[in-house]
């Protein structure tokens, strides 16, 4: 956040508030987003211009929280209930915006996130597939195994045999 503040100040802008994912400029600071965006992109930041892109990124973040909720809640909420409650919007609206912006459904994105987490857990070698399936709220190890193959194109055992499994960062999932 301080890096974004510093970049904006160097460019002559007066940031009023900089938080994770958002920079608000002081009212007396005229700014053209088309001028600010290249500065931030050059420094390696993504710039989201419209509300749909912003909402999509917020949904992605919330889905990360939902994975934690799944693993820890005794009676976890459904994805739709969790997101609707979080954003005070209908799941239908959130789903349409997300699909249009990300070119992927919320469900498929969540599955990709879960599989990346499964890869991480498998790479530690500390849990069985059944234990991982339970932790990630799959109905069975077989269901997890099938979904793993669908997403990655290879079996869990092939992944385990691979000495350097290829994992994606969460921002590369789409």
CSV table of C-alpha atoms in Angstrom, one decimal:
chain,number,residue,atom,x,y,z
A,1,UNK,CA,0.0,0.0,0.0
A,2,UNK,CA,2.8,2.4,0.8
A,3,UNK,CA,4.4,1.6,-2.7
A,4,UNK,CA,1.1,2.7,-4.4
A,5,UNK,CA,1.0,5.8,-2.2
A,6,UNK,CA,4.6,6.6,-3.0
A,7,UNK,CA,4.0,6.1,-6.8
A,8,UNK,CA,1.0,8.4,-6.8
A,9,UNK,CA,2.8,11.1,-4.8
A,10,UNK,CA,5.8,11.0,-7.1
A,11,UNK,CA,3.5,11.5,-10.1
A,12,UNK,CA,2.0,14.6,-8.4
A,13,UNK,CA,-1.2,13.1,-7.1
A,14,UNK,CA,-2.4,13.5,-3.5
A,15,UNK,CA,-3.8,10.2,-2.2
A,16,UNK,CA,-6.3,10.6,0.5
A,17,UNK,CA,-6.5,6.9,1.3
A,18,UNK,CA,-4.7,3.8,0.1
A,19,UNK,CA,-6.0,0.4,1.1
A,20,UNK,CA,-5.5,-3.0,-0.3
A,21,UNK,CA,-7.0,-2.9,-3.8
A,22,UNK,CA,-8.1,0.8,-3.7
A,23,UNK,CA,-6.6,4.2,-3.9
A,24,UNK,CA,-8.8,7.3,-3.3
A,25,UNK,CA,-7.3,10.7,-4.3
A,26,UNK,CA,-8.0,13.9,-2.4
A,27,UNK,CA,-10.9,15.8,-3.9
A,28,UNK,CA,-8.7,18.7,-5.0
A,29,UNK,CA,-6.5,16.3,-7.0
A,30,UNK,CA,-7.7,16.1,-10.6
A,31,UNK,CA,-6.7,12.7,-12.0
A,32,UNK,CA,-7.3,11.0,-15.2
A,33,UNK,CA,-7.3,7.2,-14.6
A,34,UNK,CA,-5.8,6.8,-18.0
A,35,UNK,CA,-2.7,8.7,-16.8
A,36,UNK,CA,-2.5,6.9,-13.4
A,37,UNK,CA,-2.9,3.4,-14.8
A,38,UNK,CA,0.4,3.2,-16.7
A,39,UNK,CA,2.4,4.3,-13.6
A,40,UNK,CA,0.9,1.5,-11.5
A,41,UNK,CA,1.1,-1.1,-14.2
A,42,UNK,CA,4.8,-0.2,-14.8
A,43,UNK,CA,5.4,-0.9,-11.1
A,44,UNK,CA,3.7,-4.3,-11.4
A,45,UNK,CA,0.2,-3.5,-10.1
A,46,UNK,CA,-3.0,-4.4,-11.9
A,47,UNK,CA,-5.4,-1.6,-12.4
A,48,UNK,CA,-9.1,-2.2,-12.5
A,49,UNK,CA,-11.1,0.4,-14.1
A,50,UNK,CA,-14.7,-0.5,-14.0
A,51,UNK,CA,-17.0,-1.7,-11.2
A,52,UNK,CA,-17.4,-5.2,-12.7
A,53,UNK,CA,-13.7,-5.8,-12.6
A,54,UNK,CA,-13.5,-4.5,-9.1
A,55,UNK,CA,-16.4,-6.7,-7.9
A,56,UNK,CA,-14.8,-9.7,-9.6
A,57,UNK,CA,-11.5,-9.2,-7.8
A,58,UNK,CA,-13.5,-8.8,-4.5
A,59,UNK,CA,-15.3,-12.0,-5.2
A,60,UNK,CA,-12.0,-13.8,-5.8
A,61,UNK,CA,-10.8,-12.5,-2.4
A,62,UNK,CA,-14.0,-13.6,-0.7
A,63,UNK,CA,-13.7,-17.1,-2.2
A,64,UNK,CA,-10.3,-17.4,-0.5
A,65,UNK,CA,-12.0,-16.6,2.7
A,66,UNK,CA,-14.8,-19.1,1.8
A,67,UNK,CA,-12.2,-21.8,1.5
A,68,UNK,CA,-11.0,-21.0,5.1
A,69,UNK,CA,-14.7,-21.0,6.1
A,70,UNK,CA,-15.2,-24.5,4.5
A,71,UNK,CA,-12.3,-25.9,6.4
A,72,UNK,CA,-13.2,-24.5,9.8
A,73,UNK,CA,-16.9,-24.2,10.0
A,74,UNK,CA,-18.9,-26.9,11.7
A,75,UNK,CA,-21.9,-26.2,9.4
A,76,UNK,CA,-20.4,-24.3,6.4
A,77,UNK,CA,-22.6,-22.0,4.3
A,78,UNK,CA,-23.1,-22.8,0.7
A,79,UNK,CA,-21.0,-20.7,-1.7
A,80,UNK,CA,-24.0,-18.8,-2.8
A,81,UNK,CA,-25.1,-18.0,0.7
A,82,UNK,CA,-21.6,-17.0,1.8
A,83,UNK,CA,-21.2,-14.6,-1.2
A,84,UNK,CA,-24.7,-13.2,-1.0
A,85,UNK,CA,-24.3,-12.4,2.7
A,86,UNK,CA,-20.8,-11.0,2.1
A,87,UNK,CA,-21.8,-8.6,-0.7
A,88,UNK,CA,-25.4,-8.0,0.2
A,89,UNK,CA,-26.4,-8.9,-3.4
A,90,UNK,CA,-28.1,-11.8,-5.0
A,91,UNK,CA,-25.9,-14.7,-6.0
A,92,UNK,CA,-27.4,-14.5,-9.5
A,93,UNK,CA,-26.1,-10.9,-9.9
A,94,UNK,CA,-22.6,-11.8,-8.5
A,95,UNK,CA,-22.4,-14.8,-10.7
A,96,UNK,CA,-23.3,-12.9,-13.9
A,97,UNK,CA,-20.8,-10.1,-13.2
A,98,UNK,CA,-18.1,-12.6,-12.4
A,99,UNK,CA,-18.7,-14.8,-15.4
A,100,UNK,CA,-18.8,-11.9,-17.8
A,101,UNK,CA,-15.6,-10.3,-16.4
A,102,UNK,CA,-13.5,-13.4,-15.6
A,103,UNK,CA,-14.8,-15.6,-18.5
A,104,UNK,CA,-15.3,-18.4,-15.9
A,105,UNK,CA,-18.0,-19.3,-13.5
A,106,UNK,CA,-17.6,-18.7,-9.8
A,107,UNK,CA,-18.0,-22.5,-9.3
A,108,UNK,CA,-15.2,-23.3,-11.7
A,109,UNK,CA,-13.0,-20.7,-10.2
A,110,UNK,CA,-13.6,-22.1,-6.7
A,111,UNK,CA,-12.8,-25.6,-7.9
A,112,UNK,CA,-9.5,-24.3,-9.3
A,113,UNK,CA,-8.7,-22.7,-6.0
A,114,UNK,CA,-9.6,-25.9,-4.1
A,115,UNK,CA,-7.4,-27.9,-6.4
A,116,UNK,CA,-4.4,-25.5,-5.9
A,117,UNK,CA,-4.9,-25.9,-2.2
A,118,UNK,CA,-5.0,-29.7,-2.6
A,119,UNK,CA,-1.8,-29.5,-4.6
A,120,UNK,CA,-0.2,-27.6,-1.7
A,121,UNK,CA,-1.4,-30.2,0.8
A,122,UNK,CA,-0.2,-33.1,-1.4
A,123,UNK,CA,3.2,-31.5,-1.8
A,124,UNK,CA,3.7,-31.5,2.0
A,125,UNK,CA,3.2,-35.3,2.0
A,126,UNK,CA,1.7,-35.2,5.5
A,127,UNK,CA,-1.9,-36.2,4.8
A,128,UNK,CA,-3.7,-39.0,2.9
A,129,UNK,CA,-6.0,-38.2,0.0
A,130,UNK,CA,-9.0,-39.1,2.2
A,131,UNK,CA,-7.8,-36.7,4.9
A,132,UNK,CA,-7.4,-33.9,2.3
A,133,UNK,CA,-10.8,-34.7,0.9
A,134,UNK,CA,-12.4,-34.4,4.3
A,135,UNK,CA,-10.5,-31.2,5.0
A,136,UNK,CA,-11.6,-29.6,1.7
A,137,UNK,CA,-15.2,-30.9,2.1
A,138,UNK,CA,-15.2,-33.3,-0.8
A,139,UNK,CA,-17.7,-36.1,-0.5
A,140,UNK,CA,-15.0,-38.7,-0.9
A,141,UNK,CA,-11.4,-39.2,-1.9
A,142,UNK,CA,-12.6,-40.5,-5.2
A,143,UNK,CA,-14.6,-37.4,-5.9
A,144,UNK,CA,-11.5,-35.3,-5.2
A,145,UNK,CA,-9.4,-37.6,-7.3
A,146,UNK,CA,-11.8,-37.2,-10.3
A,147,UNK,CA,-12.0,-33.5,-10.0
A,148,UNK,CA,-8.2,-33.3,-9.6
A,149,UNK,CA,-7.8,-35.1,-12.9
A,150,UNK,CA,-10.4,-33.0,-14.7
A,151,UNK,CA,-8.7,-29.7,-13.6
A,152,UNK,CA,-5.0,-30.7,-13.9
A,153,UNK,CA,-5.2,-33.4,-16.6
A,154,UNK,CA,-3.3,-35.9,-14.5
A,155,UNK,CA,-4.0,-38.2,-11.5
A,156,UNK,CA,-3.1,-37.5,-7.9
A,157,UNK,CA,-0.5,-40.3,-8.0
A,158,UNK,CA,1.1,-38.7,-11.1
A,159,UNK,CA,1.2,-35.4,-9.3
A,160,UNK,CA,2.8,-37.0,-6.2
A,161,UNK,CA,5.4,-38.7,-8.4
A,162,UNK,CA,6.4,-35.4,-9.9
A,163,UNK,CA,9.3,-34.0,-7.9
A,164,UNK,CA,8.5,-30.4,-8.7
A,165,UNK,CA,4.8,-30.0,-9.0
A,166,UNK,CA,3.7,-27.0,-11.0
A,167,UNK,CA,1.4,-24.8,-8.9
A,168,UNK,CA,-0.3,-21.6,-9.9
A,169,UNK,CA,-0.5,-18.5,-7.8
A,170,UNK,CA,-4.1,-17.5,-7.1
A,171,UNK,CA,-4.0,-14.6,-9.5
A,172,UNK,CA,-3.1,-17.0,-12.3
A,173,UNK,CA,-6.2,-19.1,-12.0
A,174,UNK,CA,-8.2,-17.3,-14.6
